[in-house]
CSV table of C-alpha atoms in Angstrom, one decimal:
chain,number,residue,atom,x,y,z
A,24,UNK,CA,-12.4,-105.9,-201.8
A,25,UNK,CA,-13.7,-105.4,-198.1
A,26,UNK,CA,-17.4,-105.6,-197.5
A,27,UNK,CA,-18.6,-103.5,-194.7
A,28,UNK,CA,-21.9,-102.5,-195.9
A,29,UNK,CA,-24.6,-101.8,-194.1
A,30,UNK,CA,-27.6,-99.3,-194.8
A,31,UNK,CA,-29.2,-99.5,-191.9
A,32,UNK,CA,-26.2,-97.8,-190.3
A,33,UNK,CA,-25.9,-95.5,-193.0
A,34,UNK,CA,-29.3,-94.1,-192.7
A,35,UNK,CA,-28.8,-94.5,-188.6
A,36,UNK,CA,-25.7,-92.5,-188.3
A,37,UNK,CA,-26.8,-90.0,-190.7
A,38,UNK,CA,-30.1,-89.2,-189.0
A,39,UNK,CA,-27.8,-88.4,-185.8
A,40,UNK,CA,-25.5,-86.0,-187.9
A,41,UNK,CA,-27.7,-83.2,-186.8
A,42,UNK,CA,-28.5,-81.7,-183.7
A,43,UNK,CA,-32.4,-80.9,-184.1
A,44,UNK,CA,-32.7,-85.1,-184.6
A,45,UNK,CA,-30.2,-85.7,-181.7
A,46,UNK,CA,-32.6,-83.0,-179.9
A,47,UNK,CA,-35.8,-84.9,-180.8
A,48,UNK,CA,-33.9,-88.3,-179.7
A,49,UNK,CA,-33.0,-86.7,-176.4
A,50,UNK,CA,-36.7,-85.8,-176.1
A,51,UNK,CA,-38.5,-88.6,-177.0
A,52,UNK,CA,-36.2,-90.5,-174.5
A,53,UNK,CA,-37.8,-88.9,-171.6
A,54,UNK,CA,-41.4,-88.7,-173.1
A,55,UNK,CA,-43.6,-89.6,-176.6
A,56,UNK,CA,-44.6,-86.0,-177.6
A,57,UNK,CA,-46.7,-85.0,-181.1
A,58,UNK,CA,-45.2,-83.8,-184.4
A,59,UNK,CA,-46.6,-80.1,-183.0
A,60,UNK,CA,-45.2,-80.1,-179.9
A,61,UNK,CA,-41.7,-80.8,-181.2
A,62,UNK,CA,-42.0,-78.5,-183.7
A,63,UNK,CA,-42.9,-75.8,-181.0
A,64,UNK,CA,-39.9,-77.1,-178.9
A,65,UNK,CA,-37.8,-76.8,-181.4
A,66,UNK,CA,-39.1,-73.3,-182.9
A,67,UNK,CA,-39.5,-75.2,-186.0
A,68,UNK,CA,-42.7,-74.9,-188.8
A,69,UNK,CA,-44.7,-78.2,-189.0
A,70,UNK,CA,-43.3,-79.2,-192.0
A,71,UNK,CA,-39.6,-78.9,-191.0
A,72,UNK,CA,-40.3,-81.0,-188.5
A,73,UNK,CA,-41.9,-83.6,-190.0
A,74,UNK,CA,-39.2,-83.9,-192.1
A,75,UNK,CA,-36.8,-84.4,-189.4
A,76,UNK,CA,-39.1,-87.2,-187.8
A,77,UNK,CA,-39.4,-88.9,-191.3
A,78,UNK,CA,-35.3,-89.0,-191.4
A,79,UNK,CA,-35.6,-90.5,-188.0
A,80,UNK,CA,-38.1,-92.7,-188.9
A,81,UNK,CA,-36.4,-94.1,-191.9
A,82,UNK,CA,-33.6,-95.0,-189.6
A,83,UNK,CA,-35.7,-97.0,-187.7
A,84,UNK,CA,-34.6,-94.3,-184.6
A,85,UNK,CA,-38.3,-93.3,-184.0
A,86,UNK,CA,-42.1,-94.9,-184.7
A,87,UNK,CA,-44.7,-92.9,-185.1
A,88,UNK,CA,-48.5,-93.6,-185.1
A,89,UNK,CA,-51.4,-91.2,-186.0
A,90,UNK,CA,-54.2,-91.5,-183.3
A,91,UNK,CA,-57.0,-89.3,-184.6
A,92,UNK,CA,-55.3,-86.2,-186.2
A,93,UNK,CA,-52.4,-86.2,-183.7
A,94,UNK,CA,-48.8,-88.2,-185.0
A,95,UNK,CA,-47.4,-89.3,-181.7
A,96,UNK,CA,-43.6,-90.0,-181.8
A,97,UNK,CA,-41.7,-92.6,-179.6
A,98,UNK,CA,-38.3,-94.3,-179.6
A,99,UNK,CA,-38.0,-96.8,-182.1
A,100,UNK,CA,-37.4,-100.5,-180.4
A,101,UNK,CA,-33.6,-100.9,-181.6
A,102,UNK,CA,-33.1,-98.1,-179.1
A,103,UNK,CA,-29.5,-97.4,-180.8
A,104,UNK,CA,-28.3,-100.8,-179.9
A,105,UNK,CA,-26.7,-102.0,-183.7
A,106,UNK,CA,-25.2,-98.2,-183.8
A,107,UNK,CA,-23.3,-98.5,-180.1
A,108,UNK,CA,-22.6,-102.2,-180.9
A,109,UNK,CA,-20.1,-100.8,-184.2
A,110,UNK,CA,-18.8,-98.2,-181.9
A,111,UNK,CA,-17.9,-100.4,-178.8
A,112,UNK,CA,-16.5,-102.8,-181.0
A,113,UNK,CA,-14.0,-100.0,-182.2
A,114,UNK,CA,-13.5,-98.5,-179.5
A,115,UNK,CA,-12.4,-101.8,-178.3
A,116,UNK,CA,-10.2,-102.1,-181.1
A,117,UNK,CA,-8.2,-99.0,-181.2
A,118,UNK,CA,-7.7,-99.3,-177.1
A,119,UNK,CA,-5.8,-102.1,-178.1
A,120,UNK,CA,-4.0,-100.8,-180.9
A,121,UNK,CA,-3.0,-97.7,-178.4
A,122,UNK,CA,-2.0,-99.8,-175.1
A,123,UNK,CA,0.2,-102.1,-178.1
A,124,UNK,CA,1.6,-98.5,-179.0
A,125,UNK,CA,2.8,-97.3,-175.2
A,126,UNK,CA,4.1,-100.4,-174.8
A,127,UNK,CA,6.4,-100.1,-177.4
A,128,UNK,CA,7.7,-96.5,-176.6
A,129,UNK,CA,7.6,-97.7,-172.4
A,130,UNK,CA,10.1,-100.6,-174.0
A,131,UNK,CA,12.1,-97.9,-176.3
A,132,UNK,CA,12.6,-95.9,-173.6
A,133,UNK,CA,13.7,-98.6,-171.5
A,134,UNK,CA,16.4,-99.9,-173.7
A,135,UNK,CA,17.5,-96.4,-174.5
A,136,UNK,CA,17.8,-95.8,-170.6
A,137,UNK,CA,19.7,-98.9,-170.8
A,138,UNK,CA,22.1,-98.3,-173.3
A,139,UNK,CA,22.5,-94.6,-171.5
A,140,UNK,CA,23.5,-96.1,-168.4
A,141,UNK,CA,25.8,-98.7,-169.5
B,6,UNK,CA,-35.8,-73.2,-177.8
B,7,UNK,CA,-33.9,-76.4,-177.0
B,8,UNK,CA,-29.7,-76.0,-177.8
B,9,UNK,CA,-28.6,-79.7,-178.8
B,10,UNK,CA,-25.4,-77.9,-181.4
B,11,UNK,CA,-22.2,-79.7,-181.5
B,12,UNK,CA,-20.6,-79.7,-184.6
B,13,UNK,CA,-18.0,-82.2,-183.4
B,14,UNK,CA,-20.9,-84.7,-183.5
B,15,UNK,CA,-22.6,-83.5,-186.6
B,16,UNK,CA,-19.1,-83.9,-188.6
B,17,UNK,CA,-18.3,-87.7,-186.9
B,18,UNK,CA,-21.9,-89.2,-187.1
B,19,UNK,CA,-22.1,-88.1,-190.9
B,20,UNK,CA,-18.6,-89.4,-191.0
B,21,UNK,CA,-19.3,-92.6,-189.6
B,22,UNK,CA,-22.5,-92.3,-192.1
B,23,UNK,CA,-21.0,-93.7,-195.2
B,24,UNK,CA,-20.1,-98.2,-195.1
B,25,UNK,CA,-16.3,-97.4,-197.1
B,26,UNK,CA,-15.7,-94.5,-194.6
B,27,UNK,CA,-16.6,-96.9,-191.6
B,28,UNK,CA,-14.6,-99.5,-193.2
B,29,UNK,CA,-11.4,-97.4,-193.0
B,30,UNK,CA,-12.0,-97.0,-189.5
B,31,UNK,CA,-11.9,-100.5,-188.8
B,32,UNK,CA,-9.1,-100.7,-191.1
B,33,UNK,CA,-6.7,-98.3,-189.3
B,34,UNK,CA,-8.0,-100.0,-186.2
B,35,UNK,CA,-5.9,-102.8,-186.9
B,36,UNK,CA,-2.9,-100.9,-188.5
B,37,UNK,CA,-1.5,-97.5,-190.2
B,38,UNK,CA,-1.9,-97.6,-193.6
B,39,UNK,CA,-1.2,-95.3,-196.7
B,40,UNK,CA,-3.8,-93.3,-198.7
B,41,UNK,CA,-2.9,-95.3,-201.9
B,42,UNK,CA,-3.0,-98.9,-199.9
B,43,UNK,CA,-6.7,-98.0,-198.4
B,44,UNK,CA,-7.2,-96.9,-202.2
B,45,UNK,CA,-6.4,-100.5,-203.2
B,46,UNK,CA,-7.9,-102.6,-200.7
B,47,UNK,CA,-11.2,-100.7,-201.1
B,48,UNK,CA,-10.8,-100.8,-205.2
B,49,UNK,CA,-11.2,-97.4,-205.3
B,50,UNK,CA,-9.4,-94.2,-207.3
B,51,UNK,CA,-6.3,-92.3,-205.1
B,52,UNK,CA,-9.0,-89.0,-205.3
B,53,UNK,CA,-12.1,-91.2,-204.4
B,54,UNK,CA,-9.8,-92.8,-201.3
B,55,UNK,CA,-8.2,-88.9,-200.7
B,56,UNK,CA,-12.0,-87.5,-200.1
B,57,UNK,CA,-13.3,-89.8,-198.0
B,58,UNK,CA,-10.1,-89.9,-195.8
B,59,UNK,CA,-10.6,-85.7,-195.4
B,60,UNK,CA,-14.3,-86.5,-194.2
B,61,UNK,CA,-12.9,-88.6,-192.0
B,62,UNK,CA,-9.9,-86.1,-190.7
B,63,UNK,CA,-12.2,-83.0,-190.4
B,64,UNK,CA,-14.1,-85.3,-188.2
B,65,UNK,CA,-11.2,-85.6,-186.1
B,66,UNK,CA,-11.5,-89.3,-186.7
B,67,UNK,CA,-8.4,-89.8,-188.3
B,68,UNK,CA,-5.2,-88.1,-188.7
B,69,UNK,CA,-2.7,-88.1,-191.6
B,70,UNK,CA,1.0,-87.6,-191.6
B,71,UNK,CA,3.2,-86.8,-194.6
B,72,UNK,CA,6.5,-88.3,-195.2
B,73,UNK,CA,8.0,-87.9,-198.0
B,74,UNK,CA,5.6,-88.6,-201.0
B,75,UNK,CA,3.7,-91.1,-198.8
B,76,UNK,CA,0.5,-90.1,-196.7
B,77,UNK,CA,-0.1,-92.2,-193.5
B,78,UNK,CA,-3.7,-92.5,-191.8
B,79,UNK,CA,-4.1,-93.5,-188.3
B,80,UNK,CA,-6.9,-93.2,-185.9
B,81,UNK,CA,-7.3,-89.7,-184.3
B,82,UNK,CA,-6.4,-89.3,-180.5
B,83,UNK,CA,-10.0,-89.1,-180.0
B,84,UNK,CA,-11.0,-92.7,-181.0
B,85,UNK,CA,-14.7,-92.5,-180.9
B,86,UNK,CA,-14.8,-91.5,-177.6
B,87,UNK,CA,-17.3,-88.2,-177.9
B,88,UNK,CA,-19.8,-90.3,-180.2
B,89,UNK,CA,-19.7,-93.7,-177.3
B,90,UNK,CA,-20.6,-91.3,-174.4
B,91,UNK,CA,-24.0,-89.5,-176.2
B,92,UNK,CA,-25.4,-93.3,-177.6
B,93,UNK,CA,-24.6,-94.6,-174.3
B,94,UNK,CA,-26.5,-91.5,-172.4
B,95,UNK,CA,-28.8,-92.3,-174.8
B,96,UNK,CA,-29.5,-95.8,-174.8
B,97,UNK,CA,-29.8,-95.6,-170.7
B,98,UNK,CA,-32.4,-93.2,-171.1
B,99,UNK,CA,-33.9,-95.7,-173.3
B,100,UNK,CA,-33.9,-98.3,-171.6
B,101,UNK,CA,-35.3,-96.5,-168.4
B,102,UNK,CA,-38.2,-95.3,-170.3
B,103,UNK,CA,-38.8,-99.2,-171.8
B,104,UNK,CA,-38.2,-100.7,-168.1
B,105,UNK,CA,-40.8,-98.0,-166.9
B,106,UNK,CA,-43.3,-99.2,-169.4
B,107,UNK,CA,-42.9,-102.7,-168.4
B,108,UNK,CA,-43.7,-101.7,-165.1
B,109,UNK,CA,-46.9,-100.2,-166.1
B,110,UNK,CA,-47.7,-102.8,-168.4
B,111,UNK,CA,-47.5,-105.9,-165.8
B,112,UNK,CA,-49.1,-103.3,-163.5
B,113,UNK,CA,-52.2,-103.7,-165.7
B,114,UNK,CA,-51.8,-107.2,-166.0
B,115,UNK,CA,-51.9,-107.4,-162.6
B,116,UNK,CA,-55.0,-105.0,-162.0
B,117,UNK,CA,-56.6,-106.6,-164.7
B,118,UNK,CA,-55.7,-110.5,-163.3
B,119,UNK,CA,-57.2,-109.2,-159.9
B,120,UNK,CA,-59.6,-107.8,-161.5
B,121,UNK,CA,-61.2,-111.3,-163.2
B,122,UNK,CA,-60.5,-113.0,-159.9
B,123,UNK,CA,-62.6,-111.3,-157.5
């Protein structure tokens, strides 16, 4: 059996399946705001919000850190790396696996215009 | 209110979510394969193998053709392309955002270092 487990991009590509979290991604990659102010931004209750955060969080997407009575949030330090790594690396492969595929039919349709002509 | 929508990327992200559905990706990467050969190499029931593979076709991730009684997966004309662009806008914000607070950071140093010196 193949192995290709790997939780942490599990709960990483999950957490960007929605588009409040890719919202509060976008966000927090121009500024660290508060649970309160992203939940106003996003015309979202408090709770809502958090929940999103802790989804984030959990993916090891965001940190946050309580100062007082205010949750700031920030960018988590993997910054998306492990999650564009798997996708380059795919990418990669089926470029190949489609340049392999036109050069077949560029070679097919050479030897058919071959065999037309002679 | 902040619009982040895009269903494409809410179906492919929770696609990509899931270690056997991200496994079959990197499988068709290398070749086409049938439903009931995926089914085998991931030791796993024709149905089991039959949902994951329409997660993975509503994504637009893969497409299947029927011939005969045999159903062939291969990679969808796509190829990842939609979910590489927003992780790499992403990850350049990022990493804007972390130079800019190294900046700051060995700005302090520097105040700081002057600071003790005179």
């Amino acid at each position: 059996m193949v192995q290709y487990a790997s939780p942490a991009l599990d709960l990483s590509f999950a957490a960007l399946s929605d588009a409040t979290r890719r919202g509060i991604i976008d966000q927090l990659g121009r500024a660290d705001a508060s649970i309160s102010s992203l939940a106003e931004k996003f015309q979202m209750t408090l709770t809502g919000m958090k929940k999103h955060v802790q989804v984030l969080e959990r993916a090891g997407l965001v940190v946050t850190e309580k100062v007082g009575r205010v949750r700031t949030c920030k960018i988590g330090k993997g910054g998306l790396e492990a999650e564009a790594a798997w996708i380059d690396a795919h990418r990669k492969l089926f470029k190949a696996r489609f340049d392999a595929l036109d050069e077949i039919i560029s070679e097919m349709k050479q030897e058919e215009s071959n065999g037309s002509a002679s």
